[in-house]
């Protein structure tokens, strides 16, 4: 009888847990449906979601973060969040985002002078963010704990630390979004207009685990297979060779030397114009136009701004923990998004299937973070030059550092033998690598400030 009672209790507990899990899943799906209804039906962003929707799992993760940053619990009023979004997007000349958030700011009751007159009419507290926004967009390695201390010092119009951390995440999120729109969405939009695909039906999957697979027959070229597919074949051969070499990695000093070699080679990848032309409708949100990205190897005060070693401060431990101190839900969303993009694979490369693409994805991620001065001590940076073609390195550097300079001609010149979805996947990876780089620099500065205050 005691055994029967114990079994009944166990069964009741299992049923309760299953019901709780089902309720949680229903609540999550309901929340996702609301998010998709709000954003996917927004015609202004229709093309952005279509392009990102080639990878439904990432789209879901991105939209949850986007929605939370703009409407979720947090220390900043909604109108201020949209004003920060405008300032961050304008830094990369993304009028697409700027115009959208102008409308939202006004719709939510924000001061119309903020929209019409820009920085000059913005609250003084927001104007104090200007330098931080500029640094995070173009040279995050110069950010120090003193910047954080100055912004959070007691006094009128200064920031609390929780407000500032939230504002930082907002800024780098919109730097990412602006870069992806400039380097990928607008490129695909022109292609779709040319091919009359604007009316293509688009229904993102709410539950990613049952999302339909991407159509592997879709490619972005019409060339001869014998010439186009050779490049992927050659890349697969290199990947096979590199897997063999991983059994006997180079000494630590050699790995360090190879990192510095790649940072120097970054200088050889042609730079775009360092002073972009700012459109008139954005000019009152942007000053110091000549403050742009410079190659990390050419940075000033090299001893003051050393290479950022990922082993000393990384996302999984320090970065996540610092954001979690102020907003645990936001930290978890960011972590989920990083894991989604880093693990996203369909095991295809062009016409090939059942391929382990880890080496190619890691080379792309580490190359972008190398551009921003971040080094993974255990990574052999010789793989970057082995796996990334010069034209590809040039484009993804432009996408990360000068996204407003991306051109359709250069976009069409890369990854010709890959699927369109694979090119989009790579540019999402590029954006997230820069996003994480900026977060690491800023959270390290916050951590140093936090520990000494």
Short mmCIF file of N, CA and C in Angstrom, two decimals, residues 238-302:
data_model
loop_
_atom_site.label_atom_id
_atom_site.label_comp_id
_atom_site.label_asym_id
_atom_site.label_seq_id
_atom_site.Cartn_x
_atom_site.Cartn_y
_atom_site.Cartn_z
N UNK A 238 40.47 22.52 -48.34
CA UNK A 238 41.26 23.25 -47.34
C UNK A 238 40.78 22.92 -45.93
N UNK A 239 39.47 22.83 -45.75
CA UNK A 239 38.93 22.50 -44.44
C UNK A 239 39.35 21.12 -43.99
N UNK A 240 39.40 20.20 -44.93
CA UNK A 240 39.84 18.85 -44.60
C UNK A 240 41.30 18.84 -44.15
N UNK A 241 42.13 19.61 -44.84
CA UNK A 241 43.56 19.70 -44.47
C UNK A 241 43.70 20.33 -43.08
N UNK A 242 42.94 21.38 -42.82
CA UNK A 242 43.04 22.07 -41.53
C UNK A 242 42.59 21.18 -40.38
N UNK A 243 41.60 20.32 -40.61
CA UNK A 243 41.17 19.41 -39.54
C UNK A 243 42.30 18.47 -39.16
N UNK A 244 43.07 18.07 -40.15
CA UNK A 244 44.21 17.20 -39.86
C UNK A 244 45.28 17.92 -39.05
N UNK A 245 45.49 19.21 -39.36
CA UNK A 245 46.51 19.98 -38.66
C UNK A 245 46.14 20.26 -37.20
N UNK A 246 44.83 20.22 -36.90
CA UNK A 246 44.40 20.54 -35.54
C UNK A 246 44.87 19.52 -34.52
N UNK A 247 45.31 18.37 -34.99
CA UNK A 247 45.81 17.36 -34.08
C UNK A 247 47.13 17.78 -33.44
N UNK A 248 47.85 18.68 -34.11
CA UNK A 248 49.13 19.16 -33.57
C UNK A 248 49.21 20.67 -33.73
N UNK A 249 48.53 21.43 -32.85
CA UNK A 249 48.47 22.89 -32.96
C UNK A 249 49.84 23.52 -32.74
N UNK A 250 50.06 24.72 -33.30
CA UNK A 250 51.33 25.43 -33.14
C UNK A 250 51.54 25.85 -31.69
N UNK A 251 52.78 26.17 -31.30
CA UNK A 251 53.05 26.69 -29.95
C UNK A 251 52.32 28.01 -29.72
N UNK A 252 52.15 28.37 -28.44
CA UNK A 252 51.41 29.58 -28.08
C UNK A 252 52.01 30.84 -28.70
N UNK A 253 53.33 30.93 -28.72
CA UNK A 253 53.97 32.11 -29.29
C UNK A 253 53.70 32.23 -30.78
N UNK A 254 53.65 31.08 -31.44
CA UNK A 254 53.36 31.09 -32.88
C UNK A 254 51.91 31.52 -33.12
N UNK A 255 50.98 31.06 -32.27
CA UNK A 255 49.58 31.48 -32.38
C UNK A 255 49.46 32.99 -32.20
N UNK A 256 50.19 33.53 -31.24
CA UNK A 256 50.19 34.98 -31.01
C UNK A 256 50.72 35.72 -32.22
N UNK A 257 51.81 35.21 -32.80
CA UNK A 257 52.42 35.83 -33.97
C UNK A 257 51.44 35.82 -35.16
N UNK A 258 50.72 34.73 -35.31
CA UNK A 258 49.77 34.63 -36.43
C UNK A 258 48.60 35.59 -36.26
N UNK A 259 48.18 35.82 -35.02
CA UNK A 259 47.13 36.83 -34.78
C UNK A 259 47.61 38.20 -35.23
N UNK A 260 48.82 38.58 -34.82
CA UNK A 260 49.34 39.90 -35.20
C UNK A 260 49.53 40.00 -36.71
N UNK A 261 49.87 38.87 -37.33
CA UNK A 261 50.01 38.87 -38.79
C UNK A 261 48.68 39.17 -39.47
N UNK A 262 47.59 38.57 -38.95
CA UNK A 262 46.27 38.82 -39.53
C UNK A 262 45.83 40.26 -39.28
N UNK A 263 46.11 40.80 -38.09
CA UNK A 263 45.73 42.20 -37.83
C UNK A 263 46.46 43.14 -38.78
N UNK A 264 47.71 42.82 -39.09
CA UNK A 264 48.45 43.65 -40.04
C UNK A 264 47.90 43.47 -41.44
N UNK A 265 47.52 42.24 -41.78
CA UNK A 265 46.96 41.98 -43.11
C UNK A 265 45.62 42.67 -43.28
N UNK A 266 44.92 42.93 -42.17
CA UNK A 266 43.65 43.65 -42.25
C UNK A 266 43.85 45.01 -42.90
N UNK A 267 45.05 45.58 -42.69
CA UNK A 267 45.35 46.89 -43.28
C UNK A 267 45.41 46.79 -44.80
N UNK A 268 45.75 45.59 -45.29
CA UNK A 268 45.89 45.42 -46.74
C UNK A 268 44.54 45.29 -47.43
N UNK A 269 43.51 44.93 -46.65
CA UNK A 269 42.16 44.87 -47.23
C UNK A 269 41.69 46.31 -47.38
N UNK A 270 41.43 46.69 -48.62
CA UNK A 270 41.17 48.10 -48.94
C UNK A 270 40.11 48.70 -48.02
N UNK A 271 40.41 49.88 -47.52
CA UNK A 271 39.46 50.62 -46.71
C UNK A 271 38.54 51.44 -47.59
N UNK A 272 37.35 51.66 -47.08
CA UNK A 272 36.44 52.57 -47.75
C UNK A 272 36.78 54.00 -47.35
N UNK A 273 36.10 54.93 -47.95
CA UNK A 273 36.29 56.32 -47.57
C UNK A 273 36.07 56.48 -46.08
N UNK A 274 36.99 57.14 -45.40
CA UNK A 274 36.91 57.25 -43.95
C UNK A 274 35.90 58.30 -43.51
N UNK A 275 35.47 59.17 -44.41
CA UNK A 275 34.50 60.20 -44.05
C UNK A 275 33.26 60.03 -44.92
N UNK A 276 32.23 59.33 -44.39
CA UNK A 276 31.03 59.11 -45.20
C UNK A 276 30.24 60.39 -45.39
N UNK A 277 29.44 60.39 -46.42
CA UNK A 277 28.54 61.52 -46.67
C UNK A 277 27.26 61.28 -45.87
N UNK A 278 26.96 62.20 -44.95
CA UNK A 278 25.76 62.06 -44.12
C UNK A 278 24.59 62.73 -44.82
N UNK A 279 23.50 61.99 -44.97
CA UNK A 279 22.32 62.55 -45.63
C UNK A 279 21.77 63.72 -44.80
N UNK A 280 21.22 64.73 -45.47
CA UNK A 280 20.74 65.94 -44.76
C UNK A 280 19.78 65.64 -43.62
N UNK A 281 18.89 64.64 -43.79
CA UNK A 281 17.90 64.37 -42.75
C UNK A 281 18.51 63.67 -41.54
N UNK A 282 19.78 63.27 -41.63
CA UNK A 282 20.46 62.64 -40.50
C UNK A 282 21.49 63.54 -39.86
N UNK A 283 21.83 64.64 -40.52
CA UNK A 283 22.96 65.45 -40.10
C UNK A 283 22.79 66.06 -38.71
N UNK A 284 21.55 66.32 -38.29
CA UNK A 284 21.38 66.91 -36.96
C UNK A 284 21.40 65.87 -35.84
N UNK A 285 21.65 64.59 -36.21
CA UNK A 285 21.85 63.55 -35.21
C UNK A 285 23.31 63.11 -35.13
N UNK A 286 24.13 63.59 -36.06
CA UNK A 286 25.53 63.12 -36.14
C UNK A 286 26.48 64.31 -36.18
N UNK A 287 27.41 64.34 -35.26
CA UNK A 287 28.52 65.29 -35.31
C UNK A 287 29.81 64.47 -35.42
N UNK A 288 30.92 65.15 -35.53
CA UNK A 288 32.22 64.44 -35.61
C UNK A 288 32.17 63.34 -36.67
N UNK A 289 31.76 63.72 -37.85
CA UNK A 289 31.61 62.74 -38.93
C UNK A 289 32.95 62.08 -39.26
N UNK A 290 34.04 62.78 -39.03
CA UNK A 290 35.35 62.23 -39.37
C UNK A 290 35.84 61.21 -38.34
N UNK A 291 35.11 61.02 -37.25
CA UNK A 291 35.47 59.98 -36.29
C UNK A 291 34.90 58.66 -36.81
N UNK A 292 35.77 57.83 -37.40
CA UNK A 292 35.35 56.57 -38.00
C UNK A 292 36.28 55.45 -37.55
N UNK A 293 35.99 54.27 -38.02
CA UNK A 293 36.84 53.11 -37.70
C UNK A 293 38.25 53.33 -38.24
N UNK A 294 39.25 52.92 -37.47
CA UNK A 294 40.63 52.84 -37.94
C UNK A 294 41.11 51.42 -37.69
N UNK A 295 41.99 50.93 -38.54
CA UNK A 295 42.50 49.58 -38.34
C UNK A 295 43.13 49.45 -36.96
N UNK A 296 42.77 48.39 -36.27
CA UNK A 296 43.24 48.21 -34.90
C UNK A 296 44.77 48.25 -34.82
N UNK A 297 45.45 47.70 -35.81
CA UNK A 297 46.91 47.68 -35.80
C UNK A 297 47.49 49.09 -35.94
N UNK A 298 46.67 50.04 -36.42
CA UNK A 298 47.14 51.41 -36.62
C UNK A 298 46.62 52.35 -35.52
N UNK A 299 46.02 51.79 -34.50
CA UNK A 299 45.44 52.62 -33.44
C UNK A 299 46.52 53.43 -32.74
N UNK A 300 46.10 54.57 -32.21
CA UNK A 300 47.02 55.37 -31.41
C UNK A 300 47.09 54.82 -29.99
N UNK A 301 48.15 55.17 -29.26
CA UNK A 301 48.33 54.75 -27.86
C UNK A 301 48.20 53.24 -27.71
N UNK A 302 49.00 52.51 -28.48
CA UNK A 302 48.91 51.06 -28.50
C UNK A 302 49.09 50.46 -27.10
#
